[in-house]
Coordinates of C-alpha atoms and ligand atoms in Angstrom, one line a residue:
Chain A
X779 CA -34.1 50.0 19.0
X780 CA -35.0 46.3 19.0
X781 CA -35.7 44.9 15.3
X782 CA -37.4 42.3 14.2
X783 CA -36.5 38.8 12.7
X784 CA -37.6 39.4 9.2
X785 CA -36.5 38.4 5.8
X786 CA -33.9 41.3 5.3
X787 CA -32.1 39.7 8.6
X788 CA -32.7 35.6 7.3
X789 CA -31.1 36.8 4.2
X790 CA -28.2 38.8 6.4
X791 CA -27.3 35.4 8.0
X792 CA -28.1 33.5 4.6
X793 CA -25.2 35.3 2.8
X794 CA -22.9 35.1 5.6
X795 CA -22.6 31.4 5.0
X796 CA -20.6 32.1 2.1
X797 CA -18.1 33.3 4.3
X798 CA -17.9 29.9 5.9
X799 CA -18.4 28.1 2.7
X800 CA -15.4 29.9 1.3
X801 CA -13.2 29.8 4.4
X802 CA -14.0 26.1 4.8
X803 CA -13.1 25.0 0.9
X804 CA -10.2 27.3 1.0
X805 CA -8.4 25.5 4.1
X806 CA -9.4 21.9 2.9
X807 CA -8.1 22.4 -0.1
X808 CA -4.7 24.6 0.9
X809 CA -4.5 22.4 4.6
X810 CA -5.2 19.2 2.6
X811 CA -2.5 20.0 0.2
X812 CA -0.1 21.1 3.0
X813 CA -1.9 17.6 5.0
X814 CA -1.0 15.2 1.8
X815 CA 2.6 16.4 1.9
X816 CA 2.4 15.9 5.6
X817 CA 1.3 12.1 5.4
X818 CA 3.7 11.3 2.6
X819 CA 7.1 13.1 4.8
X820 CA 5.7 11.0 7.9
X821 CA 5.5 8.0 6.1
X822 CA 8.7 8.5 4.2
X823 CA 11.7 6.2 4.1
X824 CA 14.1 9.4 5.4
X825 CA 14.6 9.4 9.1
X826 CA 14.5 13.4 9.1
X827 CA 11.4 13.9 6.9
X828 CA 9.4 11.7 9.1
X829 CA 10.1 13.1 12.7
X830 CA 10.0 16.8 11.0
X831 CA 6.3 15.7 9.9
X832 CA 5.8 14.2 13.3
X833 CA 6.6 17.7 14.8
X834 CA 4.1 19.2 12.5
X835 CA 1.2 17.3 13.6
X836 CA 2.3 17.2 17.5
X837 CA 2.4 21.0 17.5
X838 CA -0.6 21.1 15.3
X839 CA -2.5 18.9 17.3
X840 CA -1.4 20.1 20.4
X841 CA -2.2 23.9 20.1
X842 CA -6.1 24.9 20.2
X843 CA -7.1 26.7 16.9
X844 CA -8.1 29.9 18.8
X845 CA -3.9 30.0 19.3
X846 CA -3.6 29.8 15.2
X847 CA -5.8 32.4 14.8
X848 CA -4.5 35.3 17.1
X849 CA -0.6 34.5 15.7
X850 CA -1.9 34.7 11.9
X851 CA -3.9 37.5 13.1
X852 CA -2.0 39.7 15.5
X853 CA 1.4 37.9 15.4
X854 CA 2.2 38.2 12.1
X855 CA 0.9 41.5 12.2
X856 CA 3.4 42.4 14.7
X857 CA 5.7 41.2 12.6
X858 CA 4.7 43.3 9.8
X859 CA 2.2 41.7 7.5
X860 CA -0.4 43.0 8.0
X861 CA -3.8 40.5 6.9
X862 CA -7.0 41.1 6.3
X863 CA -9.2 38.7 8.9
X864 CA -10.5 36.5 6.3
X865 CA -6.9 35.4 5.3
X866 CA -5.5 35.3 8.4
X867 CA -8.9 33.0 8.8
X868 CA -7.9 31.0 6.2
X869 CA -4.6 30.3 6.8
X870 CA -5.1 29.5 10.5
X871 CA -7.8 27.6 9.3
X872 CA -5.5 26.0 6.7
X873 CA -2.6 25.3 9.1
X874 CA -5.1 23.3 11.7
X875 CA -6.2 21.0 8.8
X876 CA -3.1 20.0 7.9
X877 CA -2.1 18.4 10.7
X878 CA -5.2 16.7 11.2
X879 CA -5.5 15.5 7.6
X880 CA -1.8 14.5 8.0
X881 CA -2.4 12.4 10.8
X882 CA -5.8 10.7 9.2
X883 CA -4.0 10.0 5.9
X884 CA -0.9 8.8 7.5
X885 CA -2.8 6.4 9.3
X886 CA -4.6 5.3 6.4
X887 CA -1.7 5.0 4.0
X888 CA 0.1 3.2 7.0
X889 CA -3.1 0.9 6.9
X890 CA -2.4 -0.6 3.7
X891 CA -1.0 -4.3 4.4
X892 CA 2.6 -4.1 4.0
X893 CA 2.2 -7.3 1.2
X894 CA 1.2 -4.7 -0.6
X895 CA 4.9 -2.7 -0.8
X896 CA 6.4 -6.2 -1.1
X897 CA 4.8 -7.4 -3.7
X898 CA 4.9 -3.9 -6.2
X899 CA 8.5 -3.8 -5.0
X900 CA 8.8 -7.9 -6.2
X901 CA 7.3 -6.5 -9.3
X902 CA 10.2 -3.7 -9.7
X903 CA 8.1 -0.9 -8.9
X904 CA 9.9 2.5 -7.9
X905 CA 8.5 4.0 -4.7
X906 CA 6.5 7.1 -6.7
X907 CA 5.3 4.0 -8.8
X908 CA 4.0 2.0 -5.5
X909 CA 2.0 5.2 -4.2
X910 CA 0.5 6.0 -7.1
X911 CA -0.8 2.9 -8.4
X912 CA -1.0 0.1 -5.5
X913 CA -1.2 2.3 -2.0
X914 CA -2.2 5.5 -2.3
X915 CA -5.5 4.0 -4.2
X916 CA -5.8 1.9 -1.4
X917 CA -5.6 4.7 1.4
X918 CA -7.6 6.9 0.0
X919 CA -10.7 3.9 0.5
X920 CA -9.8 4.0 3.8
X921 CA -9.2 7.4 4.3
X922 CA -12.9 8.4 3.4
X923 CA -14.6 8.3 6.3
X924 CA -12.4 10.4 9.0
X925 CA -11.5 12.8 6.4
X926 CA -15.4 13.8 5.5
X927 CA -15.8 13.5 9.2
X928 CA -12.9 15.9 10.0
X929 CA -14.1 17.7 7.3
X930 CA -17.9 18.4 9.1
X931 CA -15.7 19.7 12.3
X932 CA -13.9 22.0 9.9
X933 CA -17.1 23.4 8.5
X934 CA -18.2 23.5 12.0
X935 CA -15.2 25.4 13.8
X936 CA -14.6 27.8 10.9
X937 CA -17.2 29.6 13.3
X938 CA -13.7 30.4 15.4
X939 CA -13.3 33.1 12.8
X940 CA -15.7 35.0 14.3
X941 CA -13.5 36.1 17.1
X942 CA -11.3 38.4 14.8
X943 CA -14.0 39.8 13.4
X944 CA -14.9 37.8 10.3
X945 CA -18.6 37.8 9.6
X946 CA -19.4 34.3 8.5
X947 CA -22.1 32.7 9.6
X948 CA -21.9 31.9 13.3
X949 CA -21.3 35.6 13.9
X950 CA -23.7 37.1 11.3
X951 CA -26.1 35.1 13.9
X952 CA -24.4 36.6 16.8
X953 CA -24.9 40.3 15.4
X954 CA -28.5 39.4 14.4
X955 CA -29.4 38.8 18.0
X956 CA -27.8 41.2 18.9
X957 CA -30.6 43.5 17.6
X958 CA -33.3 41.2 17.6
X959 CA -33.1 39.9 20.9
X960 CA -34.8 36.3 19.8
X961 CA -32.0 33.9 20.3
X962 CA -34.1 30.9 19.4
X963 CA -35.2 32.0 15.9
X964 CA -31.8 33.6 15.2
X965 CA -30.0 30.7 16.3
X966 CA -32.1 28.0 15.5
X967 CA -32.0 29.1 11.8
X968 CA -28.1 29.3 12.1
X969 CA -28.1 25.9 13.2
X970 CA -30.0 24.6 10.4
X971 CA -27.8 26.3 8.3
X972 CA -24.9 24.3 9.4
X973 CA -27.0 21.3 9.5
X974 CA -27.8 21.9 5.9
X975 CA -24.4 22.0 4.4
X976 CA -23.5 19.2 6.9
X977 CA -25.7 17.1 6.1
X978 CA -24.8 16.1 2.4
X979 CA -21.5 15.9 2.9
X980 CA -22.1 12.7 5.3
X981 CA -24.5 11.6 2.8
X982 CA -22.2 12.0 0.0
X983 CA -19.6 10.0 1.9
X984 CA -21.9 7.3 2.6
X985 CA -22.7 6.9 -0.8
X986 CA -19.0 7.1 -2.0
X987 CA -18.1 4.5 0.3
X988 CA -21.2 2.5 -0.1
X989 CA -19.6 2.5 -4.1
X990 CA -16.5 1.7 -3.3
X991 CA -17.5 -1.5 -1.3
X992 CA -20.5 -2.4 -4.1
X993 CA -17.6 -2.1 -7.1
X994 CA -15.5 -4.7 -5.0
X995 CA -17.9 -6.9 -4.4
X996 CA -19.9 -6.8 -7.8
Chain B
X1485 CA 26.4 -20.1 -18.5
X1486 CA 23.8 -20.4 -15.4
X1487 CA 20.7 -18.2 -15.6
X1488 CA 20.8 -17.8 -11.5
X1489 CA 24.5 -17.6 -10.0
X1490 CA 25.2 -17.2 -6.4
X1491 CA 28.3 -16.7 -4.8
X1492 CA 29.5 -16.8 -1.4
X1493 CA 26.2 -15.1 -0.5
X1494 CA 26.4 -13.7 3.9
X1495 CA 22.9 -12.5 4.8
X1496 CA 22.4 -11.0 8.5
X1497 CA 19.7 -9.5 10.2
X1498 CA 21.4 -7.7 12.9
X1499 CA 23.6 -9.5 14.5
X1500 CA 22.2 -12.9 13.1
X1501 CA 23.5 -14.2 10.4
X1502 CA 20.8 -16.2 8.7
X1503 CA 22.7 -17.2 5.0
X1504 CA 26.2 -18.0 6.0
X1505 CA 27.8 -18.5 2.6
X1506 CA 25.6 -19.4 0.1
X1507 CA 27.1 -21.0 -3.5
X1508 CA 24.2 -22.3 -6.1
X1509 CA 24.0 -22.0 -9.5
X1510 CA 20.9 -22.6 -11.7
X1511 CA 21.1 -23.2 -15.1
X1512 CA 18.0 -22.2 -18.1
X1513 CA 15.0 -24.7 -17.6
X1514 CA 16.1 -25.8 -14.2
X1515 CA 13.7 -26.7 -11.7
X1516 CA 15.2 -26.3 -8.1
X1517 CA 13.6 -27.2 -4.9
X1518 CA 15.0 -25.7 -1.7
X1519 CA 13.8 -28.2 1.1
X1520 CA 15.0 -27.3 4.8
X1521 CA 13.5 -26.5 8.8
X1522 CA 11.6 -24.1 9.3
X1523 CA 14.3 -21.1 10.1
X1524 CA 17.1 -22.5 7.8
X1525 CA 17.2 -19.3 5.4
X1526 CA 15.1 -20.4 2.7
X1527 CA 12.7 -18.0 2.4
X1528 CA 15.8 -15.3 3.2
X1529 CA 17.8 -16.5 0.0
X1530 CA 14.9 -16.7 -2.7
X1531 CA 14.6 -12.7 -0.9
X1532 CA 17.9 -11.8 -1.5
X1533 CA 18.2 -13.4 -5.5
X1534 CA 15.0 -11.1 -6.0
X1535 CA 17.0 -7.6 -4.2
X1536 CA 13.8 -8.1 -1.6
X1537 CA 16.8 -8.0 0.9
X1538 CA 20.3 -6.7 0.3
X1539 CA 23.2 -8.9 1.1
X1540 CA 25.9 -8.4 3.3
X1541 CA 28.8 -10.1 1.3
X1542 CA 29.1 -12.2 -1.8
X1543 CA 27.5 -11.9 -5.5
X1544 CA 24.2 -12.4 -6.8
X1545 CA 23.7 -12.7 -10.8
X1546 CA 20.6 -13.2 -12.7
X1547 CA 20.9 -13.5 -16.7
X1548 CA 23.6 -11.1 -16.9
X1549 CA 22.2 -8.2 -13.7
X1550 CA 24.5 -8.8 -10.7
X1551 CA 23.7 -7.3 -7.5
X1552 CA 26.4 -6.9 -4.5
X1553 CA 26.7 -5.4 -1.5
X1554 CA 26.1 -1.9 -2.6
X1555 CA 22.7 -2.9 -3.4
X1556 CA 22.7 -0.8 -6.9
X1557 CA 21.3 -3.1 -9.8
X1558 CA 18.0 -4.0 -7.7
X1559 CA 15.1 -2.8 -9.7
X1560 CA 17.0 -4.3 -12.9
X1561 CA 17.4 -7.7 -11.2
X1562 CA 13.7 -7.5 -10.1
X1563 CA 13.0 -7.5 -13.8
X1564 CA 14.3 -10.3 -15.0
X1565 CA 12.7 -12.5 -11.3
X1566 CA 9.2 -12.9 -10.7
X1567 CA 8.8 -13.9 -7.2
X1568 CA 5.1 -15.6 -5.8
X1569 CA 4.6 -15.8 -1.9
X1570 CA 2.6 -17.8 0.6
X1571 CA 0.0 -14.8 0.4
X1572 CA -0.7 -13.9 -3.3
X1573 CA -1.5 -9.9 -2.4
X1574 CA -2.8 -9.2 -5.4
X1575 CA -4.1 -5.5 -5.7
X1576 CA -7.3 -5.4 -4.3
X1577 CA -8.5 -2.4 -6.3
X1578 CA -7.7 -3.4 -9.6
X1579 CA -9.3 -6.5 -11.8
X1580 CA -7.6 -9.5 -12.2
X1581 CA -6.5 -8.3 -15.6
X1582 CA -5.3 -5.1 -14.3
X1583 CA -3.5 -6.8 -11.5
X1584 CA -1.2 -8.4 -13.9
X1585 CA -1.2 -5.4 -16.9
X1586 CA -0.2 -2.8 -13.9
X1587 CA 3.6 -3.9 -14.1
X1588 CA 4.2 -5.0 -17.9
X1589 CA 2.8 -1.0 -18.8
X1590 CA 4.3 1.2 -15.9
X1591 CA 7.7 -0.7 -15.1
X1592 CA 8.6 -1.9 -19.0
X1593 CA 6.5 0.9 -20.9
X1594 CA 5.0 -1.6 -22.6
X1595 CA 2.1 -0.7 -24.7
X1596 CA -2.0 -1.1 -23.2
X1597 CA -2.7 -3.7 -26.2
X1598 CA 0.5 -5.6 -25.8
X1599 CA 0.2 -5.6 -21.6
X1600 CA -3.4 -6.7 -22.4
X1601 CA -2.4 -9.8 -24.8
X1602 CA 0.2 -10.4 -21.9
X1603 CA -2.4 -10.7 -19.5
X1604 CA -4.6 -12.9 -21.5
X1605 CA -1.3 -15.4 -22.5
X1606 CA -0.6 -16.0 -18.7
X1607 CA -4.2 -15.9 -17.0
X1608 CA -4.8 -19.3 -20.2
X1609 CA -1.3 -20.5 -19.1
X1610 CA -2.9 -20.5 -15.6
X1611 CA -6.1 -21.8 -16.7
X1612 CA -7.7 -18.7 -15.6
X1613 CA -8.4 -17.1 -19.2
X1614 CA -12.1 -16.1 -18.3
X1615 CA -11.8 -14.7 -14.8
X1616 CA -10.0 -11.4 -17.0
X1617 CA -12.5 -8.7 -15.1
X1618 CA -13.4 -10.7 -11.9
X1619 CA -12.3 -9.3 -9.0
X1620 CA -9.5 -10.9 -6.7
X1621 CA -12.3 -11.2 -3.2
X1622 CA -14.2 -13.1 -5.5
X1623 CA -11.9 -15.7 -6.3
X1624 CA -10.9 -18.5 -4.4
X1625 CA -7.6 -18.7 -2.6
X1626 CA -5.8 -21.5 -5.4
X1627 CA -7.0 -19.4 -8.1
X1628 CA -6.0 -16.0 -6.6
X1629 CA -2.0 -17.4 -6.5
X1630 CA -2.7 -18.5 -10.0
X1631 CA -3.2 -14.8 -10.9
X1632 CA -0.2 -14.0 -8.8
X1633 CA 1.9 -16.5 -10.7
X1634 CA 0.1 -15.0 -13.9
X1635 CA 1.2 -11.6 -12.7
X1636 CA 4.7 -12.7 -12.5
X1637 CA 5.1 -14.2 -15.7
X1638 CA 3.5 -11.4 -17.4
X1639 CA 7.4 -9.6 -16.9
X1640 CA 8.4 -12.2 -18.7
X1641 CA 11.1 -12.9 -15.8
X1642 CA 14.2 -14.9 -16.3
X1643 CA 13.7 -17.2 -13.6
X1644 CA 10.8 -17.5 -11.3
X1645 CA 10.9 -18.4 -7.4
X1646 CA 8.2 -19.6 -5.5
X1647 CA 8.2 -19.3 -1.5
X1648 CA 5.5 -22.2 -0.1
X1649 CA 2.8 -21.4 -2.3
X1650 CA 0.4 -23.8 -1.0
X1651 CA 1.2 -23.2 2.1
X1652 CA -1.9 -21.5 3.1
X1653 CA -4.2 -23.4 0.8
X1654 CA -6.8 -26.0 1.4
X1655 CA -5.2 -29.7 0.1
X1656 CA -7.7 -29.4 -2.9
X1657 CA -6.5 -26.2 -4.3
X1658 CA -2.9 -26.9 -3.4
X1659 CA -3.7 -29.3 -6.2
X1660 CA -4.4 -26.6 -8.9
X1661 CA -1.7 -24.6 -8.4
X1662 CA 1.2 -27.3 -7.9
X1663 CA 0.0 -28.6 -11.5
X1664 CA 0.1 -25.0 -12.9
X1665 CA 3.7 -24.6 -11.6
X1666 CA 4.4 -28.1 -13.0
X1667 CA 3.2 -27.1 -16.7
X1668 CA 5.9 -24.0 -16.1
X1669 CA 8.1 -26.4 -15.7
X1670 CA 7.5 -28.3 -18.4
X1671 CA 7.3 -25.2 -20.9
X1672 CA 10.8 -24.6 -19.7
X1673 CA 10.7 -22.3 -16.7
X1674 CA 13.7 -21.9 -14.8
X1675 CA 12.6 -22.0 -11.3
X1676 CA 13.6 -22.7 -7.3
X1677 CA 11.0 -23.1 -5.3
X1678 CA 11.0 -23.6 -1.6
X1679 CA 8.2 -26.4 -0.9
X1680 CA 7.1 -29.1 2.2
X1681 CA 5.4 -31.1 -0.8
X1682 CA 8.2 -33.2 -0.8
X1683 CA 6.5 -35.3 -3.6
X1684 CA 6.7 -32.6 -5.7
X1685 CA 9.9 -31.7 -4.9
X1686 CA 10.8 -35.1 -6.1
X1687 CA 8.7 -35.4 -9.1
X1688 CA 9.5 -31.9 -10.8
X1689 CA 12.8 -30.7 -9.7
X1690 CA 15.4 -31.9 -11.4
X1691 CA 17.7 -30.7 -8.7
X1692 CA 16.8 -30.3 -4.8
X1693 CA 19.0 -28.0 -2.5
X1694 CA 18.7 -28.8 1.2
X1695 CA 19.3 -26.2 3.6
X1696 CA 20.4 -26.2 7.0
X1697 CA 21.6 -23.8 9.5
X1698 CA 22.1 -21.0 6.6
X1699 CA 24.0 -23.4 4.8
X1700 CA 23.4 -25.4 1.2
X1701 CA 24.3 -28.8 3.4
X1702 CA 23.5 -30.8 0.6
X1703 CA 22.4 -30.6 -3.0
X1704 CA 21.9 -32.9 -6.2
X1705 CA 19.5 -34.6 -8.0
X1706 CA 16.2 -34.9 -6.6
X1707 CA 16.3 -39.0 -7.2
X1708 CA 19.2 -39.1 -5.2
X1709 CA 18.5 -36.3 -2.0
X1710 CA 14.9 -38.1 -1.5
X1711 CA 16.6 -41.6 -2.5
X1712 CA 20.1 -41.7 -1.0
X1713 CA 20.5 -38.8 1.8
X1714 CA 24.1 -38.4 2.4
X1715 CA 24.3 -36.3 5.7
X1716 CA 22.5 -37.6 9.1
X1717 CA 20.8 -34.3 9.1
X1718 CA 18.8 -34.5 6.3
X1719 CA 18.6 -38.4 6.6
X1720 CA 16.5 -36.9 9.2
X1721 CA 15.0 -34.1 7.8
X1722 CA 13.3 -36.0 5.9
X1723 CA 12.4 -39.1 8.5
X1724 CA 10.4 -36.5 10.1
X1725 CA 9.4 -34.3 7.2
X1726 CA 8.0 -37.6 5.7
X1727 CA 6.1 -39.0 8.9
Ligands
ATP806 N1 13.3 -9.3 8.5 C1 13.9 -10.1 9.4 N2 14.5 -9.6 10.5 C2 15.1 -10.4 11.4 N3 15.2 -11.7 11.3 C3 14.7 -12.3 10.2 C4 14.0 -11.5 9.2 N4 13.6 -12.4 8.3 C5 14.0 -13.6 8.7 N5 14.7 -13.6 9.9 C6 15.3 -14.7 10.6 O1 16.1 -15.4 9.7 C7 16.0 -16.8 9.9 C8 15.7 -17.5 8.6 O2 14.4 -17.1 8.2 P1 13.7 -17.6 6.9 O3 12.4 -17.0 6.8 O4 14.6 -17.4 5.7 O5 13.6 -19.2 7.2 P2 12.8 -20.3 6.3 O6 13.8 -21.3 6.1 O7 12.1 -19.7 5.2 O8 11.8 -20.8 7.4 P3 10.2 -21.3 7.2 O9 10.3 -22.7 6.7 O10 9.6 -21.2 8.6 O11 9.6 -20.3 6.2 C9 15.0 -17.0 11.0 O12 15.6 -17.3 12.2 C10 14.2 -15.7 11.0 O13 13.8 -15.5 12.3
MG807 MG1 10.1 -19.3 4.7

């Protein structure tokens, strides 16, 4: 029986975004935690710490997310724990920022003029004392726009998920169609979706950086 | 007893040695100039009497915090020895008053109000009292080292060192800041400063150090190094520095 597009399914697909909302704060907020930690062991003054980090993000990098997802998903259910989709989701999800947020904030910590270390450490800082006051402030500037445009990707290829059966949005859209047959209503209103919670993020990153550069300058 | 004492100092990078046995001693309102080619060690030695580099042999003391091989002492020493550079790298996020509170309140605990009346003391002994909440892109190179000087003193250091801090200026703001450095020097600031102003070397130091080949090759009074050179090499050193 073929059903139509109607409020009942706009609102089906509506709520499903929640799914990607969720599943896309989640693993910023655990992979940028896990990606911070990253950036400071890769920029770190022990040997060890930094080529363990440079693993991380190698292997991170170098694996496609679908790969994350099946091993959170059916590997570690092999090996006994057995996860629901959505947090096998997450931490797949969470895994795969942190070595992409790793890399951008190593870069932009590594970006700070090294005058700047010399002259905190001239001034008897400790190291903690020179990240938290003179280059971590300074990174973060820099770090701004690639991490807000990693972050529209993330939002983006959350829709991964789908695969294991987790009904966010991309696949809330999928099942939609699936009994609708009209692909470009069903997917054209997934894709403004996306657009929509896209779309301020840029604009809020804009406008962040557009402060930042205005407060230096005034 | 001497405020800065080095003995027998050995500095190598690698498998250069750059300060091949270094012996100075400054005493309290001293003003040292450390004249010398480019390559001699200069900048390398006002590094290592900060703990900017650790030393491969030989003594380092500063009012009473000696550093050594070991390198344990550093952060201590780096209290008591402000140190300003060709390139002032202040903080580019903070204000000018922040730039110089930042250090006073996180590395000495001192309070907000007293790192604040800190600040304002050395931004007037800079002449820079109402540029407080400017920010450092919008001040001009001479006045930006003038913070950095004022951001050293706000430690309250022992001794300050000063690497060619003109270097990069235009001859007009070189100006400002050599006669900032000169009013340290006349409130009593012990200080060694490497310098090509040779003038100034010879006006305010009361003692000039010539260096060559990682060596003190000569040293005394400033009358007497610009007036009398002793050795053919700085004789000239300072034929050619004085073309
Ligand atoms: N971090 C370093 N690593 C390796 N070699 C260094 C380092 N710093 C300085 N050197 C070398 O040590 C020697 C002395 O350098 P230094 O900067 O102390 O000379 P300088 O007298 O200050 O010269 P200039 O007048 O050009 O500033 C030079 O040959 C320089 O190449
Ligand atoms: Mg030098």
């Amino acid at each position: 029986m073929i059903r139509q597009f109607t409020q009942s399914e706009f609102l089906f697909i509506l709520a499903s975004a929640r799914w990607t909302l969720l599943l896309t704060v989640m693993s910023m907020l655990l992979g940028g935690l896990l990606g911070f930690l990253v950036a400071l062991a890769r920029t770190s003054r022990l040997a060890p710490l930094r080529a363990l980090a440079a693993g991380w993000i190698g292997v991170i990098q170098g694996v496609p997310v679908l790969m994350l997802l099946f091993l959170s998903y059916y590997g570690l259910a092999l090996a006994g724990f057995d996860l629901p989709p959505l947090i096998a989701a997450t931490v797949s999800m969470a895994l795969y920022a942190s070595g992409f947020l790793g890399e951008i904030w190593r870069g932009s910590i590594q970006a700070v003029p090294w005058q700047q270390w010399e002259a905190s450490s001239a001034l008897a800082f400790s190291r903690p004392q020179q990240y938290r006051y003179v280059i971590l402030p300074q990174a973060m500037r820099i770090a701004i726009p690639p991490t807000v445009g990693f972050l529209v990707q993330l939002v983006k290829n959350t829709s991964i998920v789908s695969i294991i059966g987790v009904v966010e949005l991309a696949r809330a859209g999928n099942l939609v169609n699936n009994a609708t047959f009209q692909p470009f209503k069903v997917f054209g209103t997934v894709a403004a979706i996306y657009f929509v919670i896209c779309w301020p993020i840029s604009l809020l990153a804009r406008r962040l950086e557009g402060r930042l550069h205005a407060r230096r300058a005034g | 007893m001497p405020v800065v004492q080095v003995e027998g100092v050995h500095k190598r990078f690698g498998a250069v040695e750059v300060l091949k046995g270094i012996d100075l001693a400054v005493e309290g309102g001293e003003v040292v100039a450390i004249i010398g080619r480019s390559g001699s060690g200069k900048s390398t030695l006002l590094r290592c009497i900060n703990g900017l580099e650790q030393i491969q042999s030989g003594r380092i003391e500063v009012s009473g915090h000696s550093i050594d091989p070991s390198g344990k002492g550093l952060r201590e020493l780096r209290k008591d020895v402000g140190i300003v550079f060709q390139s002032y790298n202040l903080f580019p996020h903070l204000r000018v008053g922040e730039n110089i509170m930042l250090a006073p309140r996180i590395v000495l605990g001192v309070s907000k109000a007293e790192a604040r009346s800190r600040a304002e003391e050395t931004l007037a002994e800079v002449g820079l009292a109402e540029r407080f909440d400017a920010w450092p892109d919008n001040l001009s190179g001479g006045q930006q080292q003038r913070v950095a000087i004022a951001r050293s003193l706000a430690m309250r250091p022992k001794v300050m060192l000063f690497d060619e801090v003109t270097s990069a200026l235009d001859p007009e703001l070189t100006g400002e800041v050599l006669a900032t450095m000169e009013r340290l020097a006349r409130h009593g600031m012990t200080m060694l400063l490497v310098t090509h102003e040779m003038g100034f070397a010879r006006r305010v130091a009361t003692t000039t150090v010539f260096m060559h080949q990682g060596k003190v090759w000569e040293m005394g009074p400033s009358e007497r190094i610009f007036g009398a050179p002793e050795t053919p090499e700085l004789r000239q050193f300072l034929g050619g520095g004085l073309k």
